[in-house]
mmCIF file of C-alpha atoms and ligand atoms in Angstrom:
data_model
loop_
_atom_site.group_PDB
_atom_site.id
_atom_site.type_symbol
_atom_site.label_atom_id
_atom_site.label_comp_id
_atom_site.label_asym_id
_atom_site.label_seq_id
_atom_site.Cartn_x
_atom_site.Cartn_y
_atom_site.Cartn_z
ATOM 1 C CA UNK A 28 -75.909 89.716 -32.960
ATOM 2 C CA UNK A 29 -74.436 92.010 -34.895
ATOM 3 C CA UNK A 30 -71.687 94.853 -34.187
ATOM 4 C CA UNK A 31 -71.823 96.787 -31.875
ATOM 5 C CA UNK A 32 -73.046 94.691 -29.553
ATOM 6 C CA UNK A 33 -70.486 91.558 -30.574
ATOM 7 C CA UNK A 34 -66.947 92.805 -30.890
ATOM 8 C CA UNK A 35 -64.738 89.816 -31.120
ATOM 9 C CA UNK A 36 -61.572 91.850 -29.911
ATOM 10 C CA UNK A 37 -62.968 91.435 -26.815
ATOM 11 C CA UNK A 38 -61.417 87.974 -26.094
ATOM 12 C CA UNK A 39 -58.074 88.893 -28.034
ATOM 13 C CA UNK A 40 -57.274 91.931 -25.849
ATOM 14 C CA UNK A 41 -54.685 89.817 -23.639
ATOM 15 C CA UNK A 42 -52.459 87.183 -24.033
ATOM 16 C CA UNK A 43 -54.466 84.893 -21.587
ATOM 17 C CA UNK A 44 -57.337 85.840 -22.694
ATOM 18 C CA UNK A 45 -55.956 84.447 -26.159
ATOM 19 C CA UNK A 46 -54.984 81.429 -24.696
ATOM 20 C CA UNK A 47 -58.333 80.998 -22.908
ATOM 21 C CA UNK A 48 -60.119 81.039 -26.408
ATOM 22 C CA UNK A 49 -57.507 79.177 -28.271
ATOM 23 C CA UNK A 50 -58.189 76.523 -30.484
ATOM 24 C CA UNK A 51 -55.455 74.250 -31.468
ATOM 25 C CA UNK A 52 -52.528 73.422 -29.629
ATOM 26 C CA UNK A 53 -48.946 71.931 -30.266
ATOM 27 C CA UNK A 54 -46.859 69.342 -28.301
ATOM 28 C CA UNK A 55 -43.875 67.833 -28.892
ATOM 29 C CA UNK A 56 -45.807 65.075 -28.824
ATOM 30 C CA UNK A 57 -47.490 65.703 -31.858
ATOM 31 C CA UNK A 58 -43.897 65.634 -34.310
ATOM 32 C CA UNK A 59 -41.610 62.777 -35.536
ATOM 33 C CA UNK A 60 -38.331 63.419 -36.762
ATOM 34 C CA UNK A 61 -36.913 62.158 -39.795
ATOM 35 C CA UNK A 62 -33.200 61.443 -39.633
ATOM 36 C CA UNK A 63 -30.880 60.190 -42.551
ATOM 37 C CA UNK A 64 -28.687 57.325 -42.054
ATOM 38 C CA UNK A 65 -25.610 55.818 -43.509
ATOM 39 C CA UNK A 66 -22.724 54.024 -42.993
ATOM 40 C CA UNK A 67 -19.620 54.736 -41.025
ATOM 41 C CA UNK A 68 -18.628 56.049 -37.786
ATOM 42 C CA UNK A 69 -18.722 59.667 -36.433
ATOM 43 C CA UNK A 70 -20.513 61.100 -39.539
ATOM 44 C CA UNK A 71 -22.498 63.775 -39.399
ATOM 45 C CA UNK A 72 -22.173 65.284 -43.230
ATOM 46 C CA UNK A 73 -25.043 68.849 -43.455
ATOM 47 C CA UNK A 74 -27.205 68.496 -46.254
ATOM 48 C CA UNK A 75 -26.524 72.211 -47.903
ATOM 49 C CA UNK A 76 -30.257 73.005 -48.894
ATOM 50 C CA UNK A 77 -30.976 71.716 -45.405
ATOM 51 C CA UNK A 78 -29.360 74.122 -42.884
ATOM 52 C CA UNK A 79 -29.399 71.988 -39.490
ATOM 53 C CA UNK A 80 -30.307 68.588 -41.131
ATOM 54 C CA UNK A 81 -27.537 65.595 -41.616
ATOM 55 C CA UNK A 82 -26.615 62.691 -42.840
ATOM 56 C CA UNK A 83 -25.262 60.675 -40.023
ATOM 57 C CA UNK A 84 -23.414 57.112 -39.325
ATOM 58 C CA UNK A 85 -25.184 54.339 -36.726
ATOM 59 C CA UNK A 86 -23.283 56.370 -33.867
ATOM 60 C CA UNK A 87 -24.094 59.444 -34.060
ATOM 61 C CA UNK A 88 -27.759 58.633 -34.979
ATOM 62 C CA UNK A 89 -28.237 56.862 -31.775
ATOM 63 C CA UNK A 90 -26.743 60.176 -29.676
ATOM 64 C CA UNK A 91 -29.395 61.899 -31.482
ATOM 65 C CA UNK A 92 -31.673 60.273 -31.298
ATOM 66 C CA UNK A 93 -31.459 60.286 -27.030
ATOM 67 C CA UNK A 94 -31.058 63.384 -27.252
ATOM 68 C CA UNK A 95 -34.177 63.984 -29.258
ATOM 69 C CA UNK A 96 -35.816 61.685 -26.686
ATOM 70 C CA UNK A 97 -34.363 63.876 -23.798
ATOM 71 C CA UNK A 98 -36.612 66.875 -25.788
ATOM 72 C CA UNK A 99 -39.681 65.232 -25.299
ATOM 73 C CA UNK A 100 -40.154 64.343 -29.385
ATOM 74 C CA UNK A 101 -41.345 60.231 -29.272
ATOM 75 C CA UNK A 102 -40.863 58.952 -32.384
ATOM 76 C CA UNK A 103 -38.469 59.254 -35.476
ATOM 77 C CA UNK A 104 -38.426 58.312 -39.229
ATOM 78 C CA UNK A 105 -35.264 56.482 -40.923
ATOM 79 C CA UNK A 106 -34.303 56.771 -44.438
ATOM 80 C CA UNK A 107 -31.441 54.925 -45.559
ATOM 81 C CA UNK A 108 -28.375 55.433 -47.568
ATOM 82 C CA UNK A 109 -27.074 52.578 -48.801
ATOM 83 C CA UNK A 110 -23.519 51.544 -49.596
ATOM 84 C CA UNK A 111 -24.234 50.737 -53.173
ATOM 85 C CA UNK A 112 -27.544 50.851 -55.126
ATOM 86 C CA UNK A 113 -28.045 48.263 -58.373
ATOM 87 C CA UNK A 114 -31.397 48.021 -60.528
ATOM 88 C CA UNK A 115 -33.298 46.389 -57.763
ATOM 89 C CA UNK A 116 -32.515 48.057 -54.820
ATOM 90 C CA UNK A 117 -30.963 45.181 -53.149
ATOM 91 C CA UNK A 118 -29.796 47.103 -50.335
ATOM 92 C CA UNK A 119 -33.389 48.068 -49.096
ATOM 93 C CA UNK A 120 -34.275 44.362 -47.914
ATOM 94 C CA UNK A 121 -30.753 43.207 -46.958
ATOM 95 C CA UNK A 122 -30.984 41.872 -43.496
ATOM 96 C CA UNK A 123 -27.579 43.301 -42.953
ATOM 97 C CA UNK A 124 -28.188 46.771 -44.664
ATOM 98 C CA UNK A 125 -28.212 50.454 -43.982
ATOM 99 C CA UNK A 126 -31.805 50.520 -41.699
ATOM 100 C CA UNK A 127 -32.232 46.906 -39.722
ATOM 101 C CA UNK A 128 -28.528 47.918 -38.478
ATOM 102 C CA UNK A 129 -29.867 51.708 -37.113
ATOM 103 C CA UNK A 130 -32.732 49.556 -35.871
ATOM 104 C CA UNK A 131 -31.059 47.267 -34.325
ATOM 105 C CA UNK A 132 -28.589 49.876 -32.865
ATOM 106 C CA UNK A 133 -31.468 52.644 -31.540
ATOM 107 C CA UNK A 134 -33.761 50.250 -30.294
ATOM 108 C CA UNK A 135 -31.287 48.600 -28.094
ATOM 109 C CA UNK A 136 -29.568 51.680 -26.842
ATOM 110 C CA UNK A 137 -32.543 54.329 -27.103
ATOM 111 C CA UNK A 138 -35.608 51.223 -26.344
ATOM 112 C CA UNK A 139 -38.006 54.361 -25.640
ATOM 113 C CA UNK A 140 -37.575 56.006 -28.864
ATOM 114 C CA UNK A 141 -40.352 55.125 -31.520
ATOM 115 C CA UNK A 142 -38.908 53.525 -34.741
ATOM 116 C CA UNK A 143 -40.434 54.386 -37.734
ATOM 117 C CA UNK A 144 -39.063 53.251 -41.065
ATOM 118 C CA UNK A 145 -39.454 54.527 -44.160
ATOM 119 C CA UNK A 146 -39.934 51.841 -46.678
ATOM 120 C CA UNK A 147 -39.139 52.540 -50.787
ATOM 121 C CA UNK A 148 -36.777 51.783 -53.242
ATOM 122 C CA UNK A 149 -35.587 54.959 -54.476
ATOM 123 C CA UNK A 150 -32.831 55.447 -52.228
ATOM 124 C CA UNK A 151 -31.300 51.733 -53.226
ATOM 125 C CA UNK A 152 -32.202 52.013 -57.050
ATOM 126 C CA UNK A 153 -29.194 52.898 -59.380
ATOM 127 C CA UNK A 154 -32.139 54.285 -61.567
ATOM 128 C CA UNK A 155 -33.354 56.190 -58.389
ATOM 129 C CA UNK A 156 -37.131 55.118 -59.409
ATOM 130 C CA UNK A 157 -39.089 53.827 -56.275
ATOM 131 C CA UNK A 158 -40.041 50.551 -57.665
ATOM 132 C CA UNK A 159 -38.247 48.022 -60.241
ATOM 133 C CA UNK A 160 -37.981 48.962 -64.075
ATOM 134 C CA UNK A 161 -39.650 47.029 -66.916
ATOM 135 C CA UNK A 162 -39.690 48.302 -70.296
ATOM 136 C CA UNK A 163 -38.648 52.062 -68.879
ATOM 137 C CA UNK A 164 -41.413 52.192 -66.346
ATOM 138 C CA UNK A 165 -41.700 50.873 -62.868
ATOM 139 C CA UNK A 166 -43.261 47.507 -62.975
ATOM 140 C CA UNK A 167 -46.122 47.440 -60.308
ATOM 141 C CA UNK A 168 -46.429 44.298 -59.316
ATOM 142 C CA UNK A 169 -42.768 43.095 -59.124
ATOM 143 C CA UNK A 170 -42.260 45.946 -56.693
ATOM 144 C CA UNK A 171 -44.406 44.539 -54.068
ATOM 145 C CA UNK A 172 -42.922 41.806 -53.510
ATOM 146 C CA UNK A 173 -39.317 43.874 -52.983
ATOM 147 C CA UNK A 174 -41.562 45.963 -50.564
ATOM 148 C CA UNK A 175 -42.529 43.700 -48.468
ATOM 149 C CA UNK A 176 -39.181 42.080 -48.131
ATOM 150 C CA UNK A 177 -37.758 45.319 -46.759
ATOM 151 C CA UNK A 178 -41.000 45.870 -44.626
ATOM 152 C CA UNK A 179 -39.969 42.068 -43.539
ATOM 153 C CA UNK A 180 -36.675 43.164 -42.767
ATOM 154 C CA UNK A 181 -36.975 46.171 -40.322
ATOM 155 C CA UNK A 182 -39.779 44.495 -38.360
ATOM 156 C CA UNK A 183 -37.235 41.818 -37.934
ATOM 157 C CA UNK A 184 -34.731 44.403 -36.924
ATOM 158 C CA UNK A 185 -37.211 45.705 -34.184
ATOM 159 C CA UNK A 186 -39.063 48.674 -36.112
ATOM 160 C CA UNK A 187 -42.221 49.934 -34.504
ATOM 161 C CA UNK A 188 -44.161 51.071 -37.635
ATOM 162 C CA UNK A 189 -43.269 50.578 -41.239
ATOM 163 C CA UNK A 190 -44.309 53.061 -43.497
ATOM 164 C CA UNK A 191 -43.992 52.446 -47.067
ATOM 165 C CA UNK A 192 -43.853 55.640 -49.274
ATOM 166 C CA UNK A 193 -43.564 54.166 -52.824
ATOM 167 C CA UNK A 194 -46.834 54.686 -54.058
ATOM 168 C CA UNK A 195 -47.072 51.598 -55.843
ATOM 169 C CA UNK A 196 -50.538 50.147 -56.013
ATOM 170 C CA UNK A 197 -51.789 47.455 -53.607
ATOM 171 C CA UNK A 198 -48.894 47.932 -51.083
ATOM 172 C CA UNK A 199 -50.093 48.043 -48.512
ATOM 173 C CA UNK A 200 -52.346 44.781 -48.097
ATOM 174 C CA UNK A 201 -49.281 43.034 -49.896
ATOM 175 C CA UNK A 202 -46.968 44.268 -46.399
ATOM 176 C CA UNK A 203 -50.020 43.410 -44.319
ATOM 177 C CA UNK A 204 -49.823 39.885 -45.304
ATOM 178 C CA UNK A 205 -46.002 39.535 -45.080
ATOM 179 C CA UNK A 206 -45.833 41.245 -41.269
ATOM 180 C CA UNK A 207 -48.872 38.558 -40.633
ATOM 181 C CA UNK A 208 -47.646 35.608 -41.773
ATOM 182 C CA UNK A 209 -44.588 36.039 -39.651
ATOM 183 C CA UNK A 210 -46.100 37.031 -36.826
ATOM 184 C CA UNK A 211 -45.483 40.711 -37.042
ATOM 185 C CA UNK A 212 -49.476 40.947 -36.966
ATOM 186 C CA UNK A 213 -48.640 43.314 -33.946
ATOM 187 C CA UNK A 214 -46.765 46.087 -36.203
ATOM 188 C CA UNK A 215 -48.681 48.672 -37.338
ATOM 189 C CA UNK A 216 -48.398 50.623 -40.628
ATOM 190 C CA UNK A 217 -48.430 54.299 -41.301
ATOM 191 C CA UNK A 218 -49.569 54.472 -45.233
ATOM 192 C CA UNK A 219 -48.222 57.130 -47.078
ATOM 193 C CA UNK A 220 -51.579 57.142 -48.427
ATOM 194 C CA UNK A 221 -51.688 60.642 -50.335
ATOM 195 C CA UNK A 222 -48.472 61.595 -51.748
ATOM 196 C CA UNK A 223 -48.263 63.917 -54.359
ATOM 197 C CA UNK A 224 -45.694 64.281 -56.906
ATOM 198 C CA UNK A 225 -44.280 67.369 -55.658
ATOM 199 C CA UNK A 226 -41.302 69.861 -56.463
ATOM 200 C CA UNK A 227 -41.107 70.488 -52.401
ATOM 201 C CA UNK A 228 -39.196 66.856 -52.688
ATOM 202 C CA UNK A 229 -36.111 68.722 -54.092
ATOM 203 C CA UNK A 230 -33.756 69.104 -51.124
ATOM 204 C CA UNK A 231 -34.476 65.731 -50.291
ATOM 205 C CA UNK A 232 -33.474 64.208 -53.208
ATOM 206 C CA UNK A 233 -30.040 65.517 -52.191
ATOM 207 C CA UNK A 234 -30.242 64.174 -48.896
ATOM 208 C CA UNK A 235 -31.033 60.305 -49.640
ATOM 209 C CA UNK A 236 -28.982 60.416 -52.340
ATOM 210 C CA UNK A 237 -32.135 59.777 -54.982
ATOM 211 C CA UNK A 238 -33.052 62.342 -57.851
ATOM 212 C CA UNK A 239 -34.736 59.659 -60.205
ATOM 213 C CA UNK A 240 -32.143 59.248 -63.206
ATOM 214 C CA UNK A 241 -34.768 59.409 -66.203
ATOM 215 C CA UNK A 242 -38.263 61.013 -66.444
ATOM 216 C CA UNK A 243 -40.032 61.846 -63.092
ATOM 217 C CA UNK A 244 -42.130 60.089 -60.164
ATOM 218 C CA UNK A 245 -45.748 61.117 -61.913
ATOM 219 C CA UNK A 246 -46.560 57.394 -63.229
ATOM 220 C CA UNK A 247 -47.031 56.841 -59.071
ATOM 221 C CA UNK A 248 -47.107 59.642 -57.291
ATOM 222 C CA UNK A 249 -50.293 61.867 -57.451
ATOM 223 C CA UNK A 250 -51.104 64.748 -59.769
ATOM 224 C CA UNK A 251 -51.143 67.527 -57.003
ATOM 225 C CA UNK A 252 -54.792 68.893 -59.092
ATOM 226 C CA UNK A 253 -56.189 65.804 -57.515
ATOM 227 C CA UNK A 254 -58.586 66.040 -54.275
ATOM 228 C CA UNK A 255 -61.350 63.580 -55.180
ATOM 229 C CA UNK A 256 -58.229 60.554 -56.330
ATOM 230 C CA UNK A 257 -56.683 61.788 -52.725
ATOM 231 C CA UNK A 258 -60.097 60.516 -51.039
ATOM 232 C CA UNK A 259 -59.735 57.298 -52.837
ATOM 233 C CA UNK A 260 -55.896 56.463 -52.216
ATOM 234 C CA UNK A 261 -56.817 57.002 -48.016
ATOM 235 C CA UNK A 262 -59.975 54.709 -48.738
ATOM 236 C CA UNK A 263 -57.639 51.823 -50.422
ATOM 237 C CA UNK A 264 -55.069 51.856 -47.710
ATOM 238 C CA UNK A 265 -57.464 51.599 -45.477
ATOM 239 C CA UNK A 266 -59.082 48.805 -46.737
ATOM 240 C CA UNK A 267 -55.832 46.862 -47.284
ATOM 241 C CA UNK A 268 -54.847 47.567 -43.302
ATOM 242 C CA UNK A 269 -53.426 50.593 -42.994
ATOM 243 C CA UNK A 270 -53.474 51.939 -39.176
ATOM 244 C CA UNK A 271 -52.414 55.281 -39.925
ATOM 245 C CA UNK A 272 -52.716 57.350 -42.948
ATOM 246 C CA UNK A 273 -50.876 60.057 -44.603
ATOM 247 C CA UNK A 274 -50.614 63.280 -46.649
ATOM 248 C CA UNK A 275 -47.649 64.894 -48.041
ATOM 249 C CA UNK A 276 -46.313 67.632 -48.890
ATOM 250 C CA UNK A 277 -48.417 69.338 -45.950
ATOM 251 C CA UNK A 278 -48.737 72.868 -46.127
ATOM 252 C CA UNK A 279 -50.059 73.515 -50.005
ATOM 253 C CA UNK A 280 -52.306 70.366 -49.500
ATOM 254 C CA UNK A 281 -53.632 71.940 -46.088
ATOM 255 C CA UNK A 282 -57.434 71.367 -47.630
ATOM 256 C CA UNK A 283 -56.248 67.320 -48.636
ATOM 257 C CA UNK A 284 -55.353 67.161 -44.873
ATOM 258 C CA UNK A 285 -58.680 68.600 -43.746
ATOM 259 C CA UNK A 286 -60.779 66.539 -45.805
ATOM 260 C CA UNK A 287 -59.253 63.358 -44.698
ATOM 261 C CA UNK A 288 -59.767 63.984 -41.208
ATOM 262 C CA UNK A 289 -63.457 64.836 -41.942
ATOM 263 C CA UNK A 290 -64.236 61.687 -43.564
ATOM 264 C CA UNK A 291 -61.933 59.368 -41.926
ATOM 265 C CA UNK A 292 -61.515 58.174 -38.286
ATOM 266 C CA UNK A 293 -57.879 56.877 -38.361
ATOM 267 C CA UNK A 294 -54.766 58.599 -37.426
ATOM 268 C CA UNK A 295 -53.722 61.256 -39.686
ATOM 269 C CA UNK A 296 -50.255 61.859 -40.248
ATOM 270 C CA UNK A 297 -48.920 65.259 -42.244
ATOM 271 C CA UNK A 298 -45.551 65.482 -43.480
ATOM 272 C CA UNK A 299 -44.262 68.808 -43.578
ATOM 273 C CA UNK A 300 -41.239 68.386 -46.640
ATOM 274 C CA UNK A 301 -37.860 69.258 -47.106
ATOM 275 C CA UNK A 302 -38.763 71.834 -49.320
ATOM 276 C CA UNK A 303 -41.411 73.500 -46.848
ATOM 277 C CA UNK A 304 -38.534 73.470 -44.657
ATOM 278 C CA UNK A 305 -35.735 74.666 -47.082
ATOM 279 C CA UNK A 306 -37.605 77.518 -47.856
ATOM 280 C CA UNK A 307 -38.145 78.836 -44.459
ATOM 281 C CA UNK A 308 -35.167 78.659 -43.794
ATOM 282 C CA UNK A 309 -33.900 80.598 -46.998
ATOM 283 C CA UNK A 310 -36.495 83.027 -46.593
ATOM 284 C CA UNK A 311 -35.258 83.403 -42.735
ATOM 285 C CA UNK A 312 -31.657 83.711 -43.603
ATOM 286 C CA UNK A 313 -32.031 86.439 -46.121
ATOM 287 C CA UNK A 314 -34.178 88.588 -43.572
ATOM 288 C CA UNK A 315 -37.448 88.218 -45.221
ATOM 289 C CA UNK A 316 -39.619 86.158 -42.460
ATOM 290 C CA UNK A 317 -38.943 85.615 -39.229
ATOM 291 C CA UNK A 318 -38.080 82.257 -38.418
ATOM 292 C CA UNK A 319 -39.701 81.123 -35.391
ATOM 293 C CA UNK A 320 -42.921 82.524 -36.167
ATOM 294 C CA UNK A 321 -43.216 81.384 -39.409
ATOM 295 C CA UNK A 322 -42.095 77.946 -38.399
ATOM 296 C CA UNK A 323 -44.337 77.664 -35.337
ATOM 297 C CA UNK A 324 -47.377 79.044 -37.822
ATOM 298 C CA UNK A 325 -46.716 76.608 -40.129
ATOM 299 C CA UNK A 326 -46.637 73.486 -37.684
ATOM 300 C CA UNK A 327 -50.342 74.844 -36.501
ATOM 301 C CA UNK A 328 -51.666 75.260 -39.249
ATOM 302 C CA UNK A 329 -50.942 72.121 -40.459
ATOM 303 C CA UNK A 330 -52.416 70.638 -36.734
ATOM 304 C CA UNK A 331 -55.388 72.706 -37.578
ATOM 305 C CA UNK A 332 -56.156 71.537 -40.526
ATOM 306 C CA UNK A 333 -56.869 68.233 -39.248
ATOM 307 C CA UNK A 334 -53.109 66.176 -38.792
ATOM 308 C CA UNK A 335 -52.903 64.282 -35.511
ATOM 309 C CA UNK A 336 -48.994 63.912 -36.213
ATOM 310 C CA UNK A 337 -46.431 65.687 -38.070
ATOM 311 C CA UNK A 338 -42.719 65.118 -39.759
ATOM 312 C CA UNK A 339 -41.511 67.595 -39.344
ATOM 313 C CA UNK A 340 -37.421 68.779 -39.637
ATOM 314 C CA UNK A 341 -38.278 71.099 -37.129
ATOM 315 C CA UNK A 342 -39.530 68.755 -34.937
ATOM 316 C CA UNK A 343 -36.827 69.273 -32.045
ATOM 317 C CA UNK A 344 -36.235 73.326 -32.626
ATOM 318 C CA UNK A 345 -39.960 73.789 -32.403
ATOM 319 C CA UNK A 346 -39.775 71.289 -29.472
ATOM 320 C CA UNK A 347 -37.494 73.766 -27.176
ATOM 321 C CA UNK A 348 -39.587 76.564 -28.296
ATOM 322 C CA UNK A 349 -42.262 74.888 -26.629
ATOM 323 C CA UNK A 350 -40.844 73.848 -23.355
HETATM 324 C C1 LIG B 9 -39.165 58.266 -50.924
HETATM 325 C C2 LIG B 9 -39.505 59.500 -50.184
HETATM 326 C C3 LIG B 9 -39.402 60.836 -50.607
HETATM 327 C C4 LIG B 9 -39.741 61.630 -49.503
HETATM 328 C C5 LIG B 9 -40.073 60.760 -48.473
HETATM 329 N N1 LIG B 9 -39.942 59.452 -48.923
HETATM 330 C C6 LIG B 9 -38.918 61.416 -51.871
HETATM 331 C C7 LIG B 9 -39.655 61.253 -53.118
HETATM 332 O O1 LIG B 9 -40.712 60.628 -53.197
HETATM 333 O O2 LIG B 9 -39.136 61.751 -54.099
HETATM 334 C C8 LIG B 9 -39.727 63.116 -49.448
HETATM 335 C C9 LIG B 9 -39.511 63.723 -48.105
HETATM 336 C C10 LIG B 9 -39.104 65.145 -48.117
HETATM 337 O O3 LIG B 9 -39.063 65.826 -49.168
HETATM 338 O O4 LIG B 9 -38.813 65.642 -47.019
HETATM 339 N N2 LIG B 9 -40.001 57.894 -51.940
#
């Protein structure tokens, strides 16, 4: 029925009215926090195109980290920065490195807190490339096995979920097989499973310390013109034993997001970049948007569109809002 008979004001006219009919709802259980993590004690070094986002030592991760906990957020995300990075990323599957020590530390101090760690080489390259170089391009297959040692490696350490973000093909059944045959069959992986190769990555490039040093990540990361190759990524993860699947950037691959969660069942994580973030917060600081709206907006939107979890930089800010 038509106007005038239908007026959909009608159930907008109050605010609890509006939350009556309202659709989609945040929680701060719905966010994981990415933190960056290096060595040294009492470090907590702002990453300038990241205005409330650090680098931090072992230390002052873990008193984050319970404090993040004490906010009601559940889980967060490591990236390392290592000590020194050579052509194969040694420091990524050291036993001893950067992120099975922050493991170790968190989940013995902070057991509550959900672990997940990032796994790629990028951060431990000298070449800054997320996999090994052959013949100036990053040699598939080689990289797997340099993968799954550092997947190895953190579920030692006492990670919860490994998430490997390379983008290298055949990952993830390759980390399947190494977490099974040493009885880490009970560790679940969260595939970054559509990952675009995206200027939003900028800011973070200058937070883990790794801007690729020649050419660009489009040889493994997708084209972002791609929604049918998107569909097939998920599909391959999934088949190789991946328990949660991603998309990234989030917001300008809102319909990606969507279309996974219509033709998948699994999990769906969204991760809302460093450069979604950076430019709230630039547009924020010069006036032009407000910031908690426009952050709060852009967290439902990206739960609307389909995302049963987010990373999210905001994660804790938005998490006070909401309490
Ligand atoms: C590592 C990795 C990147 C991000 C997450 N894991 C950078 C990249 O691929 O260049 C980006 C996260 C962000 O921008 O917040 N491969």
């Amino acid at each position: 029925m038509g106007f005038p008979v239908t007026r959909l004001r009608r159930l907008r006219r109050t605010p609890q009215l509006r939350t009556m009919v309202r659709e989609t709802s945040l929680s701060p259980d719905d966010f994981i926090l990415p933190y960056f993590v290096r060595n040294g004690t009492g470090i907590s070094r702002e990453i300038s195109s990241m205005p409330g986002v650090s680098q931090m030592s072992i230390d002052v991760l873990v008193e984050n980290g319970k404090a993040a906990l004490s906010e009601g957020i559940r889980a967060i995300m490591l990236f390392g920065i290592p000590d020194y990075k050579d052509a194969t990323g040694t420091g990524a599957y050291d036993e001893n490195g950067i992120i099975p020590r922050a493991v170790r530390a968190l989940k013995s101090e902070c057991p509550d807190l959900v672990v997940v760690t990032d796994v790629c080489m990028c951060e431990y390259t000298d070449h800054g490339h997320c996999g090994i170089i052959k013949n100036g391009e990053v040699d598939n297959d080689p990289t797997l096995e340099l993968l799954a040692k550092a997947s190895l490696a953190y579920a030692r350490a006492g990670a919860d979920i490994i998430a490997p973000s390379d983008m290298m093909d055949g990952r993830i059944g390759v980390i399947r097989n190494v977490l099974d045959d040493n009885r880490y069959d009970h560790i679940p992986i969260m595939a970054y499973s559509a990952k675009f190769a995206s200027g939003f990555y900028g800011p973070f490039r200058d937070a883990a310390e790794s801007p690729p040093q020649f050419g660009d990540r489009r040889s493994y990361q997708m084209d972002p013109a791609n929604r049918l190759e998107a569909m097939r990524e998920i599909a391959l993860d999934i088949e190789e034993g991946a328990d949660i699947i991603m998309v990234k950037p989030a917001m300008p691959y809102l319909d990606i997001i969507r279309e996974a969660r219509n033709q998948y069942c699994l999990p769906l994580a969204a991760y809302q970049v460093s450069g979604e973030y950076a430019m709230i917060h630039a547009a924020a600081r010069n006036g032009w948007l407000d910031f908690d709206t426009v952050m709060m907006e852009s967290l439902i939107a990206i739960k609307r569109a389909g995302a049963d979890m987010i990373l999210t930089y905001f994660a804790r800010t938005a998490a006070r809002k909401l309490a």
